[in-house]
Coordinates of N, CA and C and ligand atoms in Angstrom, one line a residue:
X13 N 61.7 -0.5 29.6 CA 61.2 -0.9 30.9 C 61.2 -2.4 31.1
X14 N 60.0 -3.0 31.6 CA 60.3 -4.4 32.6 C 59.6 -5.4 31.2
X15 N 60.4 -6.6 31.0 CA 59.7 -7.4 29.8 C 58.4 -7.5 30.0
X16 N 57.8 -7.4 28.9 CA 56.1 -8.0 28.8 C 55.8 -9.3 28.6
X17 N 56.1 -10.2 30.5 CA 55.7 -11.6 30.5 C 54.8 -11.2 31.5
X18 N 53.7 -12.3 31.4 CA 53.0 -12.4 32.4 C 52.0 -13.9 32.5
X19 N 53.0 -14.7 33.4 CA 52.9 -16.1 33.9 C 51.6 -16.5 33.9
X20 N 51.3 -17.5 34.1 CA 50.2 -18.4 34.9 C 50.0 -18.0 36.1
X21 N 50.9 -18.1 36.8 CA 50.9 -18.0 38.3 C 50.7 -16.6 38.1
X22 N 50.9 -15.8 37.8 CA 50.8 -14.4 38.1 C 49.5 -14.0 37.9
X23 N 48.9 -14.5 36.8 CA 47.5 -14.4 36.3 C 46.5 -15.2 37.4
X24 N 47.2 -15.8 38.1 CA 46.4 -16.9 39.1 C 46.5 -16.0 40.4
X25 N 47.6 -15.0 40.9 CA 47.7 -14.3 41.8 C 46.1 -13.2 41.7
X26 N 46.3 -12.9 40.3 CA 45.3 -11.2 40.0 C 44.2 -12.1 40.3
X27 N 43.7 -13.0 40.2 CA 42.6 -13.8 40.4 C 42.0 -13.9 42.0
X28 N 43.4 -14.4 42.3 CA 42.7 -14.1 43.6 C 43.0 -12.7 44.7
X29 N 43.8 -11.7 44.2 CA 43.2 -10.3 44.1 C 42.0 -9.8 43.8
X30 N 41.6 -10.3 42.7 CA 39.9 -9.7 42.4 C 39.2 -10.4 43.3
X31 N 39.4 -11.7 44.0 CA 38.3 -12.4 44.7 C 38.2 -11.6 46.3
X32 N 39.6 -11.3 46.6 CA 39.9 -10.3 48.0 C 39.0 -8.8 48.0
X33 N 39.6 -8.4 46.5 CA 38.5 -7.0 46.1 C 37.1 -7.5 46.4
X34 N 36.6 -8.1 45.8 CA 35.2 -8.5 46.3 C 34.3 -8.9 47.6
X35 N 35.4 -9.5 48.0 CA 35.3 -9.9 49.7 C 34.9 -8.3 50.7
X36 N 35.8 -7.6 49.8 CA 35.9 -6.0 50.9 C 34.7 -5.0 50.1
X37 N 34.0 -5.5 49.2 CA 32.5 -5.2 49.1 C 32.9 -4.6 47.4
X38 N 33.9 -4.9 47.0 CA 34.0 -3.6 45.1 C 32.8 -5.0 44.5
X39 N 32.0 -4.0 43.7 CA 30.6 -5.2 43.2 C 31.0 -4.6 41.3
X40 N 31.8 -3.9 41.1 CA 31.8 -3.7 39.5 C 31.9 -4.1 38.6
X41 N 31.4 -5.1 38.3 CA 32.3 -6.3 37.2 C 33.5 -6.0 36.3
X42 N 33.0 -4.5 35.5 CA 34.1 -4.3 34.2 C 35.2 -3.8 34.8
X43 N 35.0 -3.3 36.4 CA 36.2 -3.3 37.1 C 37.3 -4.4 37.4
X44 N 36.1 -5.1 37.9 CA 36.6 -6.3 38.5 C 37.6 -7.3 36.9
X45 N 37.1 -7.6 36.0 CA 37.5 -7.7 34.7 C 38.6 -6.9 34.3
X46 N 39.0 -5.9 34.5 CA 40.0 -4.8 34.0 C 41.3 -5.8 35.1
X47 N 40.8 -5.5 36.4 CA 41.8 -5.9 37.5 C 42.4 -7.2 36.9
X48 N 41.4 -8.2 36.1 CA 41.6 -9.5 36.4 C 42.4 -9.7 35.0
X49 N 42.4 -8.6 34.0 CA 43.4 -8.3 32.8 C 44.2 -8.0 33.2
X50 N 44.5 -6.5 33.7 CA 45.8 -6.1 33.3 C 47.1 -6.5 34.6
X51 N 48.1 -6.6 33.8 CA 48.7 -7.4 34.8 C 50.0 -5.7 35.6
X52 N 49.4 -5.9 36.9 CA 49.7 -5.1 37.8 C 51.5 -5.2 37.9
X53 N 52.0 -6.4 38.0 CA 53.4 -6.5 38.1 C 54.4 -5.5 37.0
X54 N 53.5 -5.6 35.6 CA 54.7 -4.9 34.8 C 54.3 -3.3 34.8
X55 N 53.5 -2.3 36.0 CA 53.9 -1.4 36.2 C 54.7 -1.2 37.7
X56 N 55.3 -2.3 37.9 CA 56.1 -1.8 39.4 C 57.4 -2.1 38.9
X57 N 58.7 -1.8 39.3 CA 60.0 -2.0 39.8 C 60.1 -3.2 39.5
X58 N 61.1 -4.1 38.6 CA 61.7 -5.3 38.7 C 61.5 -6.3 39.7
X59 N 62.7 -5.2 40.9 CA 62.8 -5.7 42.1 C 61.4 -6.4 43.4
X60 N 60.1 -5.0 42.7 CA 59.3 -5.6 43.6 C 58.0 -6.3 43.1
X61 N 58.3 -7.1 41.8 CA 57.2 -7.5 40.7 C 56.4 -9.0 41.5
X62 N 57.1 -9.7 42.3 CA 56.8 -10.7 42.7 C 56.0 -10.2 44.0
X63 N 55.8 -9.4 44.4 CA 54.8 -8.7 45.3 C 53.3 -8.0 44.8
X64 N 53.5 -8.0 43.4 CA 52.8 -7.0 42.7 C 50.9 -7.3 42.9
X65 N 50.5 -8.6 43.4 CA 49.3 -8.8 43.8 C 49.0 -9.0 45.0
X66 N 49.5 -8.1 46.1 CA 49.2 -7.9 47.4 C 49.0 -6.5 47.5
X67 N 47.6 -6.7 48.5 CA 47.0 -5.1 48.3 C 47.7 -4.0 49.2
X68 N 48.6 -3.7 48.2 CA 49.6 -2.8 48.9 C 50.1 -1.7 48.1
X69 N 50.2 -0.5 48.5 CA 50.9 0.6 47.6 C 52.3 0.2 47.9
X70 N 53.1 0.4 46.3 CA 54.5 0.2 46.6 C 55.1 1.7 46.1
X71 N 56.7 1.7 46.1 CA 57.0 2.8 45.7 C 57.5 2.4 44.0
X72 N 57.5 3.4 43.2 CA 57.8 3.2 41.8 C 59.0 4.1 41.8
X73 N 59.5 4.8 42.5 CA 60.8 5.9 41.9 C 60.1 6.9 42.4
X74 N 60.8 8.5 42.2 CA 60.9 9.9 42.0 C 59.5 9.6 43.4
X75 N 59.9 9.2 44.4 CA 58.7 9.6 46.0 C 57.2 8.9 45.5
X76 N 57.3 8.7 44.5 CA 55.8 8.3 44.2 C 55.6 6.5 44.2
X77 N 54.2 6.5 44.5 CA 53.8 5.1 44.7 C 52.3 4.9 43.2
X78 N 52.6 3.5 43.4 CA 51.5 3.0 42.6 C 50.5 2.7 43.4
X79 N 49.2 3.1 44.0 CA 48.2 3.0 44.9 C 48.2 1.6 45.2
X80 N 47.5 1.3 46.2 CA 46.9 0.3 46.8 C 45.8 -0.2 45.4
X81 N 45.7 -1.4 45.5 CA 44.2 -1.7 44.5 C 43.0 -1.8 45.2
X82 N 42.5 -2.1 46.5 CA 41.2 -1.4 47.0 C 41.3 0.1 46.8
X83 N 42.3 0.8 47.1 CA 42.4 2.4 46.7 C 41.9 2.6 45.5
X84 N 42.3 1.6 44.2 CA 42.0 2.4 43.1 C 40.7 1.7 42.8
X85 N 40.5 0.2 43.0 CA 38.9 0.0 43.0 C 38.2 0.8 44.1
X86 N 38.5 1.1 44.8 CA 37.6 2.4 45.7 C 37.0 3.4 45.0
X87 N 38.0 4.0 44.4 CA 38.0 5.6 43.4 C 37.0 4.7 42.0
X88 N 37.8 4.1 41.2 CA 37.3 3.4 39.8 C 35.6 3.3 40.2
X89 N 35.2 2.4 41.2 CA 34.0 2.3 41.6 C 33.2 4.0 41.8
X90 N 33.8 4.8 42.5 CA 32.9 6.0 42.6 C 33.2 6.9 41.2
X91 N 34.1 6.5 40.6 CA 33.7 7.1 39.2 C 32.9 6.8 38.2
X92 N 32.3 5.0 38.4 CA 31.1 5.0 37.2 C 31.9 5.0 36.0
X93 N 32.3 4.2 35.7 CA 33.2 4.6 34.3 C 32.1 3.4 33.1
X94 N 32.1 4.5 32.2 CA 30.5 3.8 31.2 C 32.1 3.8 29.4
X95 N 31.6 2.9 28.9 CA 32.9 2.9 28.0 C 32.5 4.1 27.0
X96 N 33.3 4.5 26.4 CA 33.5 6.0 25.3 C 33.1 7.0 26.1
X97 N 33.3 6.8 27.9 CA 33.3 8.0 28.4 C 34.7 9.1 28.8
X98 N 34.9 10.3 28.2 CA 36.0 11.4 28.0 C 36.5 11.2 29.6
X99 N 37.7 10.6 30.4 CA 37.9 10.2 31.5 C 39.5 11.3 31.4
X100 N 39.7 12.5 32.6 CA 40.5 13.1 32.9 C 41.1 12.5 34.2
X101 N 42.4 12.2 34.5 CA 43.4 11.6 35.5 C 44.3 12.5 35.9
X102 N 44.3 13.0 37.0 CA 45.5 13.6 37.9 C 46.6 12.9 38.0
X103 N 47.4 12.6 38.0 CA 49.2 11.7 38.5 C 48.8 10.5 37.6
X104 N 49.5 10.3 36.4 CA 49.7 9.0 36.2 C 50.1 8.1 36.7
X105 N 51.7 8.4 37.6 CA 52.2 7.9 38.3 C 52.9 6.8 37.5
X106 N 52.4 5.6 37.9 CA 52.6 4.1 37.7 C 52.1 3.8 35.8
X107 N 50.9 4.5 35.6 CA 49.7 4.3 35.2 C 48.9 3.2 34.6
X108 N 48.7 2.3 35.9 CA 48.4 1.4 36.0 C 46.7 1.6 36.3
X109 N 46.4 2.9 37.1 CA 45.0 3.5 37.1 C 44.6 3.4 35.9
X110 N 45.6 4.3 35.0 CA 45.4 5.1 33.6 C 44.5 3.6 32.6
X111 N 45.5 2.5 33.1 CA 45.5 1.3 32.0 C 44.0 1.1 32.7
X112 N 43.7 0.8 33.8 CA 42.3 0.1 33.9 C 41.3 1.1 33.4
X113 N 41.2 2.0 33.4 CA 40.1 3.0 32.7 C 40.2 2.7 31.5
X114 N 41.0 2.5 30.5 CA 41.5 2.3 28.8 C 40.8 0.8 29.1
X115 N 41.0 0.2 29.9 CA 40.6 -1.7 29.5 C 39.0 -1.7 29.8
X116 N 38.7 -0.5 30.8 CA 37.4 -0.3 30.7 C 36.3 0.3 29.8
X117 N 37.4 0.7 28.5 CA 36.5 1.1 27.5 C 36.5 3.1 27.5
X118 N 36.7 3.8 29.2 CA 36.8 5.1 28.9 C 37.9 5.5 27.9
X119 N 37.7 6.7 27.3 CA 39.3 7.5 26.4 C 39.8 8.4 27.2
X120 N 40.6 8.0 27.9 CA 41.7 8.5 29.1 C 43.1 9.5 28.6
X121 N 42.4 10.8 29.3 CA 43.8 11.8 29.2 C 43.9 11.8 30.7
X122 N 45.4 11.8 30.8 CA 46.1 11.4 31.7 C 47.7 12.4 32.0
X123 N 47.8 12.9 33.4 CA 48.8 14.1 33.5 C 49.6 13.6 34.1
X124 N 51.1 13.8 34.1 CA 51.8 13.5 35.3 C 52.2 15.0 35.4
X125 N 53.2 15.4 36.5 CA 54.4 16.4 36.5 C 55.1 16.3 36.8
X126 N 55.8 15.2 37.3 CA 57.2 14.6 36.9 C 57.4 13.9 35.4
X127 N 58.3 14.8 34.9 CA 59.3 14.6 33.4 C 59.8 13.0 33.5
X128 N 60.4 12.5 34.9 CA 61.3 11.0 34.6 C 60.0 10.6 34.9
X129 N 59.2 10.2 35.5 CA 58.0 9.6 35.1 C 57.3 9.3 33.7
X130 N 56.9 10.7 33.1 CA 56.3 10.7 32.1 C 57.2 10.0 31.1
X131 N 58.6 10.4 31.0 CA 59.3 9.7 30.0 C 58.8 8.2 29.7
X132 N 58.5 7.4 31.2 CA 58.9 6.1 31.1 C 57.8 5.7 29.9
X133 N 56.5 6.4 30.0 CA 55.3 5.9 29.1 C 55.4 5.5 27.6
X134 N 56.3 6.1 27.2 CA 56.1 5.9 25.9 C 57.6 4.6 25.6
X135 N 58.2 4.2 26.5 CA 59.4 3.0 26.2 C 58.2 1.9 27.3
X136 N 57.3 1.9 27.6 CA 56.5 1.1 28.3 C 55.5 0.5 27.3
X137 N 55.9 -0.6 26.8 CA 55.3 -1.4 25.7 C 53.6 -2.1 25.9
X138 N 53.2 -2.2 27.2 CA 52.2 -2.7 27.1 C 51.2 -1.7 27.3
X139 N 51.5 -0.5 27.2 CA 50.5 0.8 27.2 C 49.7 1.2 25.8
X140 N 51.5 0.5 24.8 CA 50.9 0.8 23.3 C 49.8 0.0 22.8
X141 N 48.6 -1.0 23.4 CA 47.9 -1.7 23.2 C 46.2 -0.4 23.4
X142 N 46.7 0.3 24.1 CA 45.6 1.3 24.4 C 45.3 2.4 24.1
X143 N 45.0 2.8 22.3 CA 44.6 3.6 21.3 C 43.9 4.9 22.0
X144 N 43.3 4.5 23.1 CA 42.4 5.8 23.8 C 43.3 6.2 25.1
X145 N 44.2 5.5 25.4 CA 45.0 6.6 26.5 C 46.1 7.4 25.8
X146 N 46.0 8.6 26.6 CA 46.9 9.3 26.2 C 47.5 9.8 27.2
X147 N 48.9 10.2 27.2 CA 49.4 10.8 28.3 C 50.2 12.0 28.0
X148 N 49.9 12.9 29.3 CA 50.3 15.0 28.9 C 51.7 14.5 30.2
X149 N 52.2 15.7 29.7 CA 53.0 16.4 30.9 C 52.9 17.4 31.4
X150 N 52.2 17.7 32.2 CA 52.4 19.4 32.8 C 51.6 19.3 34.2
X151 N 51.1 20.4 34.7 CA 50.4 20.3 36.0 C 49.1 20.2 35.8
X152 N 48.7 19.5 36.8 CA 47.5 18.4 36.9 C 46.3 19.9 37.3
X153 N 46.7 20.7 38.1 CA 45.9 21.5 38.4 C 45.0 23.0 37.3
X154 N 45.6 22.4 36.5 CA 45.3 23.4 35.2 C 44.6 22.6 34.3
X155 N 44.5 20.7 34.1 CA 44.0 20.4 33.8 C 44.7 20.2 32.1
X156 N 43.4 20.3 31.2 CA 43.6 20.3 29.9 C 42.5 21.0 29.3
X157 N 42.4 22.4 29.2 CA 41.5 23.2 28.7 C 41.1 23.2 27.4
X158 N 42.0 22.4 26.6 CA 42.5 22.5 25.1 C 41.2 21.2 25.0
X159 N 41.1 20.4 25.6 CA 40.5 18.9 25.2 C 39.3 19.1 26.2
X160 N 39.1 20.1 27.2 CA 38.1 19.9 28.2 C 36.3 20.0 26.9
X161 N 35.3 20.0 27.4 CA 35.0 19.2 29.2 C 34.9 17.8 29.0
X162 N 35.3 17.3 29.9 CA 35.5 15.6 30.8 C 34.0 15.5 31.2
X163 N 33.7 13.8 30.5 CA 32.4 13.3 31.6 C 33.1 13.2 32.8
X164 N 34.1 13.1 33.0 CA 34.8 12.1 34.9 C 36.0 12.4 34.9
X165 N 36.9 13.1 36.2 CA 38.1 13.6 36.4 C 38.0 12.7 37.8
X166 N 39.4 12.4 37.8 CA 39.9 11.6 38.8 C 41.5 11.8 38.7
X167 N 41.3 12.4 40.5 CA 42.6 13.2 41.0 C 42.9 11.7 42.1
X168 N 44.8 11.3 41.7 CA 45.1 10.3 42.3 C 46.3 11.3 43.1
X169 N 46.1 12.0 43.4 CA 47.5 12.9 44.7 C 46.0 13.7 45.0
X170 N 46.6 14.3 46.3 CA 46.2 15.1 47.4 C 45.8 16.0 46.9
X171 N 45.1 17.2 46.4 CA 44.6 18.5 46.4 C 44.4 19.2 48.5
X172 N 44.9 19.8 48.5 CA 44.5 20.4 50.1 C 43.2 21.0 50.0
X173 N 42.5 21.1 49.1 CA 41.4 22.1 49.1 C 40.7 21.6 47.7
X174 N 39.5 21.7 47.6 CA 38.3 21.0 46.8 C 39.2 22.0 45.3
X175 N 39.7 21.1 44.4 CA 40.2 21.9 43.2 C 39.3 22.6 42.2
X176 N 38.3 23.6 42.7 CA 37.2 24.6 41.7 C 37.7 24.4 40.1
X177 N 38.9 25.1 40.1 CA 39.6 25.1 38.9 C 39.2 23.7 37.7
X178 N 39.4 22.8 38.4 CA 39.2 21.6 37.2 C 37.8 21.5 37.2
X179 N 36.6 22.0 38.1 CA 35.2 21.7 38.2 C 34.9 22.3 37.2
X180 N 35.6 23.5 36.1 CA 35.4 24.3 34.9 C 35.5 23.2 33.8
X181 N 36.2 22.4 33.8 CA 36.6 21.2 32.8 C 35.8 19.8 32.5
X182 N 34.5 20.6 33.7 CA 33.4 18.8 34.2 C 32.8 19.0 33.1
X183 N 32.0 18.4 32.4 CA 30.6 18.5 31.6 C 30.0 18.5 33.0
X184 N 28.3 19.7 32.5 CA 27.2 19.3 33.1 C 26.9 18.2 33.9
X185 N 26.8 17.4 34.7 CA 26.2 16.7 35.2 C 27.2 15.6 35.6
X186 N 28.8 15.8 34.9 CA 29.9 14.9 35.3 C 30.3 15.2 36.9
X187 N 30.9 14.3 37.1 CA 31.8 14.3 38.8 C 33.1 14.3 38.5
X188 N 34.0 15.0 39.7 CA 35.1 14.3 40.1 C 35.2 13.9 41.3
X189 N 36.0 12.8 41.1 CA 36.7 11.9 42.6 C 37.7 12.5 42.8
X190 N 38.2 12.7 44.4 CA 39.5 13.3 44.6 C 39.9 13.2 46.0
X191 N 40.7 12.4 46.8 CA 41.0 12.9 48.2 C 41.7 14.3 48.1
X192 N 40.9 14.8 49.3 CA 40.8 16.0 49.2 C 41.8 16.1 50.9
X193 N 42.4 17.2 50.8 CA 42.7 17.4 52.3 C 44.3 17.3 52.9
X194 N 44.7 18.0 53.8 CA 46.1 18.0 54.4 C 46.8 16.3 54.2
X195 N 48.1 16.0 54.4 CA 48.8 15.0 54.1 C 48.4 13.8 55.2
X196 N 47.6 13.2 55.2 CA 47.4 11.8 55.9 C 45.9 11.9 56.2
X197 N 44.9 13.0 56.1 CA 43.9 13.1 56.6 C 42.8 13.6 55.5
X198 N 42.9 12.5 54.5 CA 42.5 13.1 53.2 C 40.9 11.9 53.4
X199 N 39.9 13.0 52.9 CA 38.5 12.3 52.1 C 38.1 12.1 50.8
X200 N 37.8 11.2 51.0 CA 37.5 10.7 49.2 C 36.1 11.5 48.7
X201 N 36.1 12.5 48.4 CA 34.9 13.0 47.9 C 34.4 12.9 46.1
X202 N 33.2 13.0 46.0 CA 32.6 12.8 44.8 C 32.0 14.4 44.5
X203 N 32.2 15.3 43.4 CA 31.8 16.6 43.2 C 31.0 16.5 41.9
X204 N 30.2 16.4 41.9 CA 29.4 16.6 40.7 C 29.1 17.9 40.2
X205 N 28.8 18.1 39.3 CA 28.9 19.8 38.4 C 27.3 19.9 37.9
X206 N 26.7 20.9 39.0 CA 25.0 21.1 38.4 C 25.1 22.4 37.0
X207 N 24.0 22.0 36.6 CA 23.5 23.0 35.9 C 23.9 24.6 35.5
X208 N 24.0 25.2 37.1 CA 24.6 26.8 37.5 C 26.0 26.3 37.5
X209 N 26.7 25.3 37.5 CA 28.0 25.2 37.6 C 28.7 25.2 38.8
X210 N 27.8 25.2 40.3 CA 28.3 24.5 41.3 C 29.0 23.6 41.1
X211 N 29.2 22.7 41.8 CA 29.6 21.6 42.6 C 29.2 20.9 43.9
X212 N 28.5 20.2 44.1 CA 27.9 19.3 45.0 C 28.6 18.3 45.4
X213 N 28.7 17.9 47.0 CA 29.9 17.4 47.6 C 29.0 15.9 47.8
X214 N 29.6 14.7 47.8 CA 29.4 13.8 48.5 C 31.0 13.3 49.6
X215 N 30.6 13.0 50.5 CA 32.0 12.4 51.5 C 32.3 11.1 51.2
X216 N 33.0 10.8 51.2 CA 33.2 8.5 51.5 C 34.2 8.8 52.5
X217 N 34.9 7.5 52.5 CA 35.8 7.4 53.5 C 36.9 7.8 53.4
X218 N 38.3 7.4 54.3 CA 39.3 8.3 54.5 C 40.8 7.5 54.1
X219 N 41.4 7.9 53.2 CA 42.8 8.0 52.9 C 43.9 8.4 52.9
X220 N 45.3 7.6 52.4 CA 46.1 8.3 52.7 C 47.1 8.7 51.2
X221 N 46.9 9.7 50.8 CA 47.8 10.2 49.4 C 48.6 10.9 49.4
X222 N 49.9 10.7 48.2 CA 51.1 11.8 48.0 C 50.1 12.8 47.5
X223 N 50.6 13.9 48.3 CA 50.1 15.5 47.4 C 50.2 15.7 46.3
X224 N 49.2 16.2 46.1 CA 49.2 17.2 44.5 C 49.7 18.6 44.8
X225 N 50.8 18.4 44.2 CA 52.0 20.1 44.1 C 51.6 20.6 42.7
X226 N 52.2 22.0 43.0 CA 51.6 22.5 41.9 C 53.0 22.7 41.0
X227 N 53.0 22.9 39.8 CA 54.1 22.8 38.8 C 54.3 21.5 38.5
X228 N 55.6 22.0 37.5 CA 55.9 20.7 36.8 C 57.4 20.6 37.1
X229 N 58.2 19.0 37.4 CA 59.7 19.2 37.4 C 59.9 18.2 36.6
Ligands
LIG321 N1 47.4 6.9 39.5 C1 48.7 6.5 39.9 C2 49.0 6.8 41.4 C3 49.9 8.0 41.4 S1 50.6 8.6 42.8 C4 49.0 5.0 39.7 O1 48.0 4.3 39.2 O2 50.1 4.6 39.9 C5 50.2 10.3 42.4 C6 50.9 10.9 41.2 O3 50.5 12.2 41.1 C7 52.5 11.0 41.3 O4 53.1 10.4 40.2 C8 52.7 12.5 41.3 O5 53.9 12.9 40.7 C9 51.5 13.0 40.6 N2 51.1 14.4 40.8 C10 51.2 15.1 42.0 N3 50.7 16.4 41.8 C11 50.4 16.5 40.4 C12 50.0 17.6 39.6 N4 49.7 18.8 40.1 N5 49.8 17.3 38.3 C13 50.0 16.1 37.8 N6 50.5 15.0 38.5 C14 50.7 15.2 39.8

């Protein structure tokens, strides 16, 4: 993948990315800290690295994008991430998500279902610095029953419908984050897992995500 340099100026960019994150209300520090580490450029495209600290989703290959970063400090923020907490990820994608949960201290299992995606993780050198992420291949909607239950699952593609299925994989009293909903008209909901093994909805506001398909290619 893309050399592991990361400039002055580039570290001066994430800087004043975290100061814009703040401006638009994210108050997290070990967030804000994670943002202000890891350097966002060496999970994008060569081509579009000099862009890599404007709050923008870009595309990375195979239709997929590396989120917006108010997107992912949006989500990061409603997940509460406490360090040596068991953190489950839908789409690695980029996994540049994946990396800020790992610099946050959670131990992050992490899915893709794209194969040329997933390949890239393990020839992606600045990942190997993070002993507690791990990355699966298969479909995100089955989860990982083998390693479940998760204090915190966080679904970064679309589910059309509140995914029950992974609410089996919460610990008691854990949440997941997830835009939920048809292709452009998705809500950021928070589901917490009571006692009887409901799920309890909170709403936030409104997004826009690649789908979560089911299978693997
Ligand atoms: N977290 C990513 C954003 C990823 S975009 C980042 O930080 O860059 C969403 C990702 O979810 C895509 O890579 C897509 O291939 C993946 N995806 C969609 N449906 C999935 C499923 N059922 N299981 C696992 N990954 C899925």
């Amino acid at each position: 993948m893309t050399p592991h340099t990361d400039t002055i100026q580039q570290q001066q960019q994430r800087h004043l990315l975290v100061q814009l994150l703040q401006k638009q209300g994210i108050t997290d520090q070990r967030l804000l800290r994670a943002i202000a580490v890891v350097p966002r450029h060496l999970f994008m495209p060569d081509a579009l690295q000099h862009k890599a600290y404007e709050n923008k989703a870009f595309p990375i290959g195979e239709e997929q994008t590396i989120s917006q970063p108010y997107t992912v400090a949006y989500m990061t923020t409603l997940l509460e991430v406490m360090p040596g907490e068991k953190i489950l990820e839908i789409g690695t994608g980029s996994a540049y998500q994946a990396a800020l949960l790992a610099e946050m201290g959670a131990d992050v299992y992490t899915i893709e279902r794209q194969k040329k995606l997933f390949d890239r993780y393990k020839q992606f050198d600045y990942l190997q610095r993070y002993r507690r992420l791990h990355c699966f291949y298969g479909d995100g909607y089955k989860g990982l029953p083998a390693i479940a239950p998760f204090d915190k699952i966080l679904i970064t593609a679309a589910p059309p419908g509140i995914p029950e299925e992974l609410g089996t994989q919460l610990k008691t009293g854990g949440w997941m984050v997830a835009p939920v909903g048809p292709a452009g008209m998705q809500r950021m909901l928070r589901l917490t897992k009571l006692a009887n093994g409901e799920l309890t909805e909170e709403v936030f506001d409104k997004f826009a995500f690649v789908p979560m398909l089911k299978g693997k290619q």
